[in-house]
Tab-separated table of C-alpha atoms in Angstrom:
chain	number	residue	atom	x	y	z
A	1	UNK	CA	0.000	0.000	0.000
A	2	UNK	CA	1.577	2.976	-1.130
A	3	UNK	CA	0.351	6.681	-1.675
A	4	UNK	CA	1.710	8.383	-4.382
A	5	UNK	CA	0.102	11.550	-4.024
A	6	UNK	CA	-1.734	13.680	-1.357
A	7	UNK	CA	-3.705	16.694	-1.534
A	8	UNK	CA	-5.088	18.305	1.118
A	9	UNK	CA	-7.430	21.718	0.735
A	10	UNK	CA	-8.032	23.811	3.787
A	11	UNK	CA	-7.157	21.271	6.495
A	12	UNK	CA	-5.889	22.706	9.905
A	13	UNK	CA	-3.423	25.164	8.719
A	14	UNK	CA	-2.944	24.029	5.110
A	15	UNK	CA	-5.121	25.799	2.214
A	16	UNK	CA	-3.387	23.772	-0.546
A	17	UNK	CA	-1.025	21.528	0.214
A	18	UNK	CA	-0.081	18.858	-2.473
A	19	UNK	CA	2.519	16.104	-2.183
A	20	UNK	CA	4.452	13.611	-4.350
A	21	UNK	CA	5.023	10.490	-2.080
A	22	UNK	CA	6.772	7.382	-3.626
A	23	UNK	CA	7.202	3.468	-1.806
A	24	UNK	CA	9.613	4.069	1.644
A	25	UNK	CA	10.463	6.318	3.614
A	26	UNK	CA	8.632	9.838	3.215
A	27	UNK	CA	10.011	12.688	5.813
A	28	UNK	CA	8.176	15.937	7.000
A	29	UNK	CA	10.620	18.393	8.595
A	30	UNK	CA	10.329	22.020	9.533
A	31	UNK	CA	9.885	24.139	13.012
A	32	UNK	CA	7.099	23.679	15.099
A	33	UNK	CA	3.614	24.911	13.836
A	34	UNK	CA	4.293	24.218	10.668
A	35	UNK	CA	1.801	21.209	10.507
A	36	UNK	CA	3.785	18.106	9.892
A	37	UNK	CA	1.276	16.575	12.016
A	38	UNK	CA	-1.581	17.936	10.299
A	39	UNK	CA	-0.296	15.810	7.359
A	40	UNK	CA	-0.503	12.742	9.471
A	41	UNK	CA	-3.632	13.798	10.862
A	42	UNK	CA	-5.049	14.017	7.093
A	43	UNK	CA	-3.601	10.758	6.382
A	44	UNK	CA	-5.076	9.149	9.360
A	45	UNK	CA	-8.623	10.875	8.458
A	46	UNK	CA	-8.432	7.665	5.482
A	47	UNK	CA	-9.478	5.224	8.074
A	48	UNK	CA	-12.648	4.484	10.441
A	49	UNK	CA	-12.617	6.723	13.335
A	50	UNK	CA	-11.503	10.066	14.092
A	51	UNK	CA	-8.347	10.379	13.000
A	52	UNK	CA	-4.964	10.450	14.902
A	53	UNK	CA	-6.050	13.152	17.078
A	54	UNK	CA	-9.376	12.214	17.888
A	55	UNK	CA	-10.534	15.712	16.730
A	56	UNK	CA	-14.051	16.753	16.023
A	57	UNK	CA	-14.157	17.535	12.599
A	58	UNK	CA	-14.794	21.259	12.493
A	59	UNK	CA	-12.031	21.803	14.352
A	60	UNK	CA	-9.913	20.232	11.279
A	61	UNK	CA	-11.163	22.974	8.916
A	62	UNK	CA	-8.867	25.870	8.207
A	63	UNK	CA	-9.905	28.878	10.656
A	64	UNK	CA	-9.623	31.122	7.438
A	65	UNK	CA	-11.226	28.735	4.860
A	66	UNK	CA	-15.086	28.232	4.342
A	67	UNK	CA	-15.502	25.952	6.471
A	68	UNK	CA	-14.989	22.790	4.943
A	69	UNK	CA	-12.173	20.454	3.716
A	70	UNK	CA	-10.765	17.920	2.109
A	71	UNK	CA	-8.524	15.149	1.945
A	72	UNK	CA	-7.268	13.370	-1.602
A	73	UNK	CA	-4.858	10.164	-1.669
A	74	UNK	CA	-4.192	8.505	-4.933
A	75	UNK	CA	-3.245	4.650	-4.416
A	76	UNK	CA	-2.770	3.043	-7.640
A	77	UNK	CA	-5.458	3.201	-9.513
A	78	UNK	CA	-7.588	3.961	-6.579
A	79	UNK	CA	-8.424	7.162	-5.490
A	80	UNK	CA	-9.869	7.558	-1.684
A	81	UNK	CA	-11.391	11.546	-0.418
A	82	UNK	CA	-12.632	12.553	2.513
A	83	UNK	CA	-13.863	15.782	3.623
A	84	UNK	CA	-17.081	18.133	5.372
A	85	UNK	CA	-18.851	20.433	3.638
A	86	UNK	CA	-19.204	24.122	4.696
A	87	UNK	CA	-23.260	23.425	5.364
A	88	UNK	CA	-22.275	20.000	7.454
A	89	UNK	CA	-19.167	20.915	9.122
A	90	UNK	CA	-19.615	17.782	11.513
A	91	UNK	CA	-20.427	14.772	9.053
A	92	UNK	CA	-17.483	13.239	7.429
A	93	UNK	CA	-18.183	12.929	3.863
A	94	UNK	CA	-16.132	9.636	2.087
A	95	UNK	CA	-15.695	8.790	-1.872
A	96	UNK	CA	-14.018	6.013	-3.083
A	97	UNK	CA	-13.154	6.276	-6.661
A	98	UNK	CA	-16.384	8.533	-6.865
A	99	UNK	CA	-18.397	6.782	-5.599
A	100	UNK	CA	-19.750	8.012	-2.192
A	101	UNK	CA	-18.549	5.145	0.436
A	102	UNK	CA	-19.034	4.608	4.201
A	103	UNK	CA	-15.877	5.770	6.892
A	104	UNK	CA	-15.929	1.806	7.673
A	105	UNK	CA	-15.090	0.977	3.858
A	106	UNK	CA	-12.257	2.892	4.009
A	107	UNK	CA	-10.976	-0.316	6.322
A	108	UNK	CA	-10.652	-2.687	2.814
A	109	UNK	CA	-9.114	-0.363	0.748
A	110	UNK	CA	-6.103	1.597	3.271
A	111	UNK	CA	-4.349	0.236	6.276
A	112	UNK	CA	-3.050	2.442	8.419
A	113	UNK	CA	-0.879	2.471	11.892
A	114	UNK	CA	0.155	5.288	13.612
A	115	UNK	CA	2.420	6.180	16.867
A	116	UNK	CA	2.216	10.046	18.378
A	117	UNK	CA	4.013	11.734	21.081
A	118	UNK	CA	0.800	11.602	22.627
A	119	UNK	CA	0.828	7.547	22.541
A	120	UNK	CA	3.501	7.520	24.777
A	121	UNK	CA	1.280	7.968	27.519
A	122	UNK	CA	-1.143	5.074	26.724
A	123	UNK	CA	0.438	2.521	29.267
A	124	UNK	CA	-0.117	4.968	31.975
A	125	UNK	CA	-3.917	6.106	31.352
A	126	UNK	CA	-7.051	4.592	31.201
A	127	UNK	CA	-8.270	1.487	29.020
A	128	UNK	CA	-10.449	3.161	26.664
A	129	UNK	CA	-6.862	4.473	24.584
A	130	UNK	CA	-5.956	1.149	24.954
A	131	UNK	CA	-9.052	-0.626	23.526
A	132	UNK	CA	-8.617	1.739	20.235
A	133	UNK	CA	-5.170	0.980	19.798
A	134	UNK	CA	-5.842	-2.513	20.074
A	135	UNK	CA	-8.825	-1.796	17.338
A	136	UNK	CA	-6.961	0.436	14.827
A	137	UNK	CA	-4.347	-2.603	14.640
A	138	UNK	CA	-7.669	-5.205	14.317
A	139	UNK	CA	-9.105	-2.881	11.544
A	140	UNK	CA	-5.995	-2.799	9.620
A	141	UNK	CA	-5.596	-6.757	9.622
A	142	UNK	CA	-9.436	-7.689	9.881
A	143	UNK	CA	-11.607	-5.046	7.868
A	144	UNK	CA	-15.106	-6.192	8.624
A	145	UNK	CA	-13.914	-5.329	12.551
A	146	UNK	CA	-14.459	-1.559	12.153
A	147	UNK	CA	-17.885	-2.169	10.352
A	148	UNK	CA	-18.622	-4.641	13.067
A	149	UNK	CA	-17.910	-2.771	16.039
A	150	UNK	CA	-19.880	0.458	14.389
A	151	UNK	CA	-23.074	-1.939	14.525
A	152	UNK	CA	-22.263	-3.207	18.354
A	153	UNK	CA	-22.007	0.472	19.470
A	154	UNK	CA	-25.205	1.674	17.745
A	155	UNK	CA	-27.199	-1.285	19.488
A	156	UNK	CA	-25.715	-0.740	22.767
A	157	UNK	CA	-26.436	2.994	22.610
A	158	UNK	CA	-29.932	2.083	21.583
A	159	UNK	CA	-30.125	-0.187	25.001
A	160	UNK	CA	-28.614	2.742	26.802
A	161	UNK	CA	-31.264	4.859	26.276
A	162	UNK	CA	-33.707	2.204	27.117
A	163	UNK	CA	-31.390	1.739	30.625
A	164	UNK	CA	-32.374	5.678	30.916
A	165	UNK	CA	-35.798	5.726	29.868
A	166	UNK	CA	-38.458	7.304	32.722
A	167	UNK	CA	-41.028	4.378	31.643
A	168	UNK	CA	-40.009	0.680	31.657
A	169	UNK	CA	-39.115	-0.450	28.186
A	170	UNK	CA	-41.136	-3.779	26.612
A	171	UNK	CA	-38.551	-6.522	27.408
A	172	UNK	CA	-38.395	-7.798	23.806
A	173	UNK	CA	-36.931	-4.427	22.902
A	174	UNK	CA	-34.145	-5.495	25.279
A	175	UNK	CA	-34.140	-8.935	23.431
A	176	UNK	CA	-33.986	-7.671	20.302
A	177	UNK	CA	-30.876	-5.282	20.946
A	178	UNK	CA	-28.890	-7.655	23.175
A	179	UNK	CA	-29.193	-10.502	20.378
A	180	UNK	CA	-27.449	-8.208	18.450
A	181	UNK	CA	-24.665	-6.782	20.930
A	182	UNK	CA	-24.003	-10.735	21.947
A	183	UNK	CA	-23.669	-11.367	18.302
A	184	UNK	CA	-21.216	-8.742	17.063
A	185	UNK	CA	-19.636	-8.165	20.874
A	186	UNK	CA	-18.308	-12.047	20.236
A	187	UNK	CA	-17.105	-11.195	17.138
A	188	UNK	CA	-15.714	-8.255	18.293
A	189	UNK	CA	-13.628	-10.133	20.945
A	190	UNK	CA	-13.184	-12.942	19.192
A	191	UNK	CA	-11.271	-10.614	16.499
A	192	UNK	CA	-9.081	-9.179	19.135
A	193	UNK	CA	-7.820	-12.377	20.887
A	194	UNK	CA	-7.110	-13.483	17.198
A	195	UNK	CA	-4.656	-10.627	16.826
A	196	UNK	CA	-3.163	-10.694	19.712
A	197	UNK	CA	-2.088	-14.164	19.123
A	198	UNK	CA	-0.740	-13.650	15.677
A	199	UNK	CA	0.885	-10.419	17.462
A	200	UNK	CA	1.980	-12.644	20.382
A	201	UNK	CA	3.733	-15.667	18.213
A	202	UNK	CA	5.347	-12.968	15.968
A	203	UNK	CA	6.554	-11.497	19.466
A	204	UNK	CA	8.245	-14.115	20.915
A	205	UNK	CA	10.192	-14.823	17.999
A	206	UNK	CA	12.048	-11.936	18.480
A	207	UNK	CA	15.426	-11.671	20.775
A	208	UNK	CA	15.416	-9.248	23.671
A	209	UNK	CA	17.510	-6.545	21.764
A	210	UNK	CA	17.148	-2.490	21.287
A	211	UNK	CA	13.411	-2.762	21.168
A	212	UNK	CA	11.466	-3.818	24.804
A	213	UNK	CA	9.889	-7.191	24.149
A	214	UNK	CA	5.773	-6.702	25.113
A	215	UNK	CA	3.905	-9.734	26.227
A	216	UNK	CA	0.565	-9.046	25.042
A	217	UNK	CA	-2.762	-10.106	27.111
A	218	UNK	CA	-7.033	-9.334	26.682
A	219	UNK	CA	-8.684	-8.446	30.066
A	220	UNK	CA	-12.534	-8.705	30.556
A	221	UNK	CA	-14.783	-7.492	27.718
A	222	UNK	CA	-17.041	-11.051	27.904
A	223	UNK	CA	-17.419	-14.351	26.132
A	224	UNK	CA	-16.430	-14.809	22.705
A	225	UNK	CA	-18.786	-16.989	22.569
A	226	UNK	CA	-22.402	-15.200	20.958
A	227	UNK	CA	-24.968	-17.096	23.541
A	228	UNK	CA	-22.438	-17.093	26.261
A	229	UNK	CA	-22.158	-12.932	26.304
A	230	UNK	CA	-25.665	-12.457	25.656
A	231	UNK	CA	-26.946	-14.519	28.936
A	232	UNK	CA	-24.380	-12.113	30.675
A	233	UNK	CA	-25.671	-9.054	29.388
A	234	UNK	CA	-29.081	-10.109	30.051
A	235	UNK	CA	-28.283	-10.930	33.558
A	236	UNK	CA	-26.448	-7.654	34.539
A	237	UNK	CA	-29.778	-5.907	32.802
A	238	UNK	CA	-31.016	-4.810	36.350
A	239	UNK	CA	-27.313	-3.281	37.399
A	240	UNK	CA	-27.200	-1.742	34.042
A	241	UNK	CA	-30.206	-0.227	34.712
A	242	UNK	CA	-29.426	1.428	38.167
A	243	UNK	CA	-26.042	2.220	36.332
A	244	UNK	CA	-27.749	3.347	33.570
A	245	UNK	CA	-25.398	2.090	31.254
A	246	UNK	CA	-24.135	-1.448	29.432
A	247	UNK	CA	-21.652	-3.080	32.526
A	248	UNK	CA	-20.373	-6.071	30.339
A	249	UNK	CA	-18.609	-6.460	26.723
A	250	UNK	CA	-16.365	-5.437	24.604
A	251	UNK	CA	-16.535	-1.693	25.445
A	252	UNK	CA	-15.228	-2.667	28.878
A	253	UNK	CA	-11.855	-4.806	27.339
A	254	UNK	CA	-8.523	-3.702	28.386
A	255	UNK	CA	-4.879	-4.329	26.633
A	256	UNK	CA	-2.509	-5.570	29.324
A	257	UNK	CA	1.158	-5.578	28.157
A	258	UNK	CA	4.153	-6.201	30.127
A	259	UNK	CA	8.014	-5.925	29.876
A	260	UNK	CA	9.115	-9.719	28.671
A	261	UNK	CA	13.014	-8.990	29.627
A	262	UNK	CA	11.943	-7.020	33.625
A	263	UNK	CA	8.215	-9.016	33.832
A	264	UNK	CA	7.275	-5.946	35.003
A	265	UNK	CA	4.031	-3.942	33.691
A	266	UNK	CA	4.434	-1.924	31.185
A	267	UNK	CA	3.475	1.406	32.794
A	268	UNK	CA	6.039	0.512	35.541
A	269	UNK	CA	8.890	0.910	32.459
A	270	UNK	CA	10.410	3.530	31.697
A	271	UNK	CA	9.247	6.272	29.007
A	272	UNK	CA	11.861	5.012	26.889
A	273	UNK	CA	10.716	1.294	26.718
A	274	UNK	CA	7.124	1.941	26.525
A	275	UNK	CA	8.151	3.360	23.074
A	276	UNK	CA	10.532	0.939	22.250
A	277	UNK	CA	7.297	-1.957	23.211
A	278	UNK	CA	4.899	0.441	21.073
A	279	UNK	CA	6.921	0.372	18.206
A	280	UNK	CA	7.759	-3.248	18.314
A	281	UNK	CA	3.784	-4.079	18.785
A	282	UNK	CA	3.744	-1.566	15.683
A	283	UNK	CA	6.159	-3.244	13.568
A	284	UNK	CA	4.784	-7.110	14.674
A	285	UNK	CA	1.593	-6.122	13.361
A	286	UNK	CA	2.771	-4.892	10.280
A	287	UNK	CA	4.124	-7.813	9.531
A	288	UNK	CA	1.144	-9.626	10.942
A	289	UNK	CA	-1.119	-7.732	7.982
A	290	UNK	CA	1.226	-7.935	5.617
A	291	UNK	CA	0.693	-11.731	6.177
A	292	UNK	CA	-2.675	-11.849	5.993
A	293	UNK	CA	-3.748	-8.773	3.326
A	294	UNK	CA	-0.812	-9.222	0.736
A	295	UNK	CA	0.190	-5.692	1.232
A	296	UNK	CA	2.060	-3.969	3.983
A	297	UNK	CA	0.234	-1.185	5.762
A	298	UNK	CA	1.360	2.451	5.555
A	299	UNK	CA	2.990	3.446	9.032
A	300	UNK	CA	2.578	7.108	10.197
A	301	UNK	CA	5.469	8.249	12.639
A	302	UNK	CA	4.841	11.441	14.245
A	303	UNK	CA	7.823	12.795	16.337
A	304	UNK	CA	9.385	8.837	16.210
A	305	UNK	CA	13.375	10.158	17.309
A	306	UNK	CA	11.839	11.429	20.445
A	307	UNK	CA	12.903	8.966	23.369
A	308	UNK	CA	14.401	7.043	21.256
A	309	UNK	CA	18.567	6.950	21.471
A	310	UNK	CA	20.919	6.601	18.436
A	311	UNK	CA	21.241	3.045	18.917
A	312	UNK	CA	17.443	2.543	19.046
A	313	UNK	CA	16.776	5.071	16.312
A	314	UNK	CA	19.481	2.981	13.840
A	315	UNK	CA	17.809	-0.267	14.787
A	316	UNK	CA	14.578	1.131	14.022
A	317	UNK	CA	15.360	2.658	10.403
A	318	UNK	CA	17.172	-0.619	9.678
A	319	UNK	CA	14.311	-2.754	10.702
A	320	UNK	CA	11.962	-0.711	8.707
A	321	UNK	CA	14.090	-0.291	5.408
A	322	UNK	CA	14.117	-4.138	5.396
A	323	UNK	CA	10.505	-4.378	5.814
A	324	UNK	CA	9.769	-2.287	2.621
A	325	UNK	CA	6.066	-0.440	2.549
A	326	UNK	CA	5.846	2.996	3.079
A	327	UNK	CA	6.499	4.839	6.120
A	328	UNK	CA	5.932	8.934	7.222
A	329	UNK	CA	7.672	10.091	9.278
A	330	UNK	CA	8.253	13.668	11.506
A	331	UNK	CA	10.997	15.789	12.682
A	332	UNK	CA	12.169	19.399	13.383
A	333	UNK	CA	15.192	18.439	11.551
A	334	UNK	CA	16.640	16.104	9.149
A	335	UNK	CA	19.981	14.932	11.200
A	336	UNK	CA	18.341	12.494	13.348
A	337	UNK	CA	16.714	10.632	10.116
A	338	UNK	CA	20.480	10.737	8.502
A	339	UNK	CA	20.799	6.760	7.573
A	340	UNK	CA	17.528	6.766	5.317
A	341	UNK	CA	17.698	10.907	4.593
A	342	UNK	CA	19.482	9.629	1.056
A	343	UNK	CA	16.427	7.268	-0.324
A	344	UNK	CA	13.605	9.385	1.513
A	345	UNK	CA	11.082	11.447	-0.191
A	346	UNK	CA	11.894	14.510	1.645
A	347	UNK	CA	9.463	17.589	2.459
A	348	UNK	CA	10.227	20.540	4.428
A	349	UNK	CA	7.390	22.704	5.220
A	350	UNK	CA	7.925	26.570	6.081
């Protein structure tokens, strides 16, 4: 999966920016503010979800511009967009090949990873970054996931509001909408342990060298099993209620990962080996999709010589240069991307 060009038209701070990409590496540098990230950000807007960082979509618009934008990446012969219009700033519009598409088709066409600054955090805060780490890497490998878990959390938002309701609801509404959160929670889990296994075997295989070795583990989120998570979910219906919200599946998962080398947890490590196990979850499950999809996904780096040390940052460019696929990557300056500056497609932006 390669893009080999990139448009972008009034997103963040960019009224027209338009880049040449080729297979490998492809390197954004300038000073800070000048929106290497927004490039990412754009790039990231390609795939279910909402983008890198979790923005609402007005907010992506250029303050200046009319209050739309849009987002162009040719692959091949296929050509993906995404965008808002001025008159529905908050509903992300998506064409593939020109054909108006849904965000979770987006999922068989484009797979993306990406790592942040921000990321470096997501040992040490709450599950819920966890759980959509875990699913951007499931999307990328398994493409029905994203459409899948779209249709679990529309049903359990429907039961919310029956958990909420001032009047009792008829219990076969409850039937109805727990059928289908049992059926497409269990293949939501289901999906996840499978990745984390493929992750896991791909993980062990690897020596305990510059990059932290992660052991990889599922916590709660229910039965894979359909008939198995639906008798929970009906069961906890009366705590749900006085909760007023779903208590059991999928939404309630977390990603445990530990330090194979210290068999410590990995929010006990330090910030430099939670990056190091990020990167080599990152790079597993690249291979991991490349496996199963025939094509390697395209990895967005975003700051990716932070934290790291030369020794770690030469292991990492020589690990990925032997991989192939594309990779983006950021920096305030070239120097610390000087053994793959020579074969990158570099852009420096004012």
């Amino acid at each position: 999966m390669t893009i080999s060009r990139l448009t972008l038209t009034d997103f963040r701070n960019h009224a027209q920016l338009d880049i040449a990409a080729a297979p490998g590496f492809v390197l954004l540098t300038g000073p800070n503010g000048a929106g290497k990230t927004n490039v990412l950000e754009a790039i990231s807007m390609l795939s279910p979800g909402r983008g890198l960082r979790r923005a609402a979509l007005p907010i992506m618009a250029r303050e200046q511009g009319p209050g739309g934008f849009t987002v162009f990446a040719q692959l091949g012969d296929t050509a993906l967009g995404v965008g808002t219009d001025p008159a529905a700033p908050d509903r992300k519009r998506v064409r593939i090949n020109e054909a108006t598409a849904t965000a979770s088709a987006l999922a068989e066409w484009l797979s993306l990873m990406w790592l942040t600054p921000a990321m470096d955090r997501l040992f040490t805060e709450g599950a819920s970054a966890r759980r959509r780490f875990l699913d951007r890497l499931t999307y990328a490998s398994q493409p029905d996931h994203a459409r899948t878990s779209a249709r679990y959390e529309r049903s359990m938002r429907e039961r919310n509001r029956l958990l909420t309701a001032d009047e009792p609801a008829d219990p076969r509404w409850y039937d109805a909408l727990e059928r289908q959160m049992a059926d497409h929670g269990a293949a939501i889990s289901l999906a996840r342990q499978t990745l984390i296994g493929q992750l896991s075997e791909r993980l062990e295989q690897e020596h305990d060298g510059p990059f932290a070795r992660p052991l990889l583990a599922l916590k709660g989120g229910g039965s894979a099993t359909p008939d198995a998570l639906l008798d929970a979910i009906r069961a906890s219906r009366h705590m749900d209620r006085a909760a007023g919200r779903t208590l059991i599946g999928p939404h309630r998962a977390d990603l445990l990962v530990r330090h194979a080398a210290k068999d410590i947890g990995a929010e006990f490590s330090s910030t430099g080996e939670q990056k190091a196990m990020l990167l080599a979850i990152v790079l597993a499950h690249a291979d991991a999709v490349t496996e199963a999809r025939g094509a390697r996904p395209i990895l967005l780096l975003d700051e990716v010589a932070a934290h790291l040390d030369p020794v770690r940052r030469e292991a990492l460019f020589a690990r990925l240069d032997s991989r192939g696929g594309q990779v983006w990557m950021t920096g305030t300056e070239p120097a610390p991307f000087h053994p793959v500056l020579d074969r990158a497609v570099h852009v420096r932006l004012p």
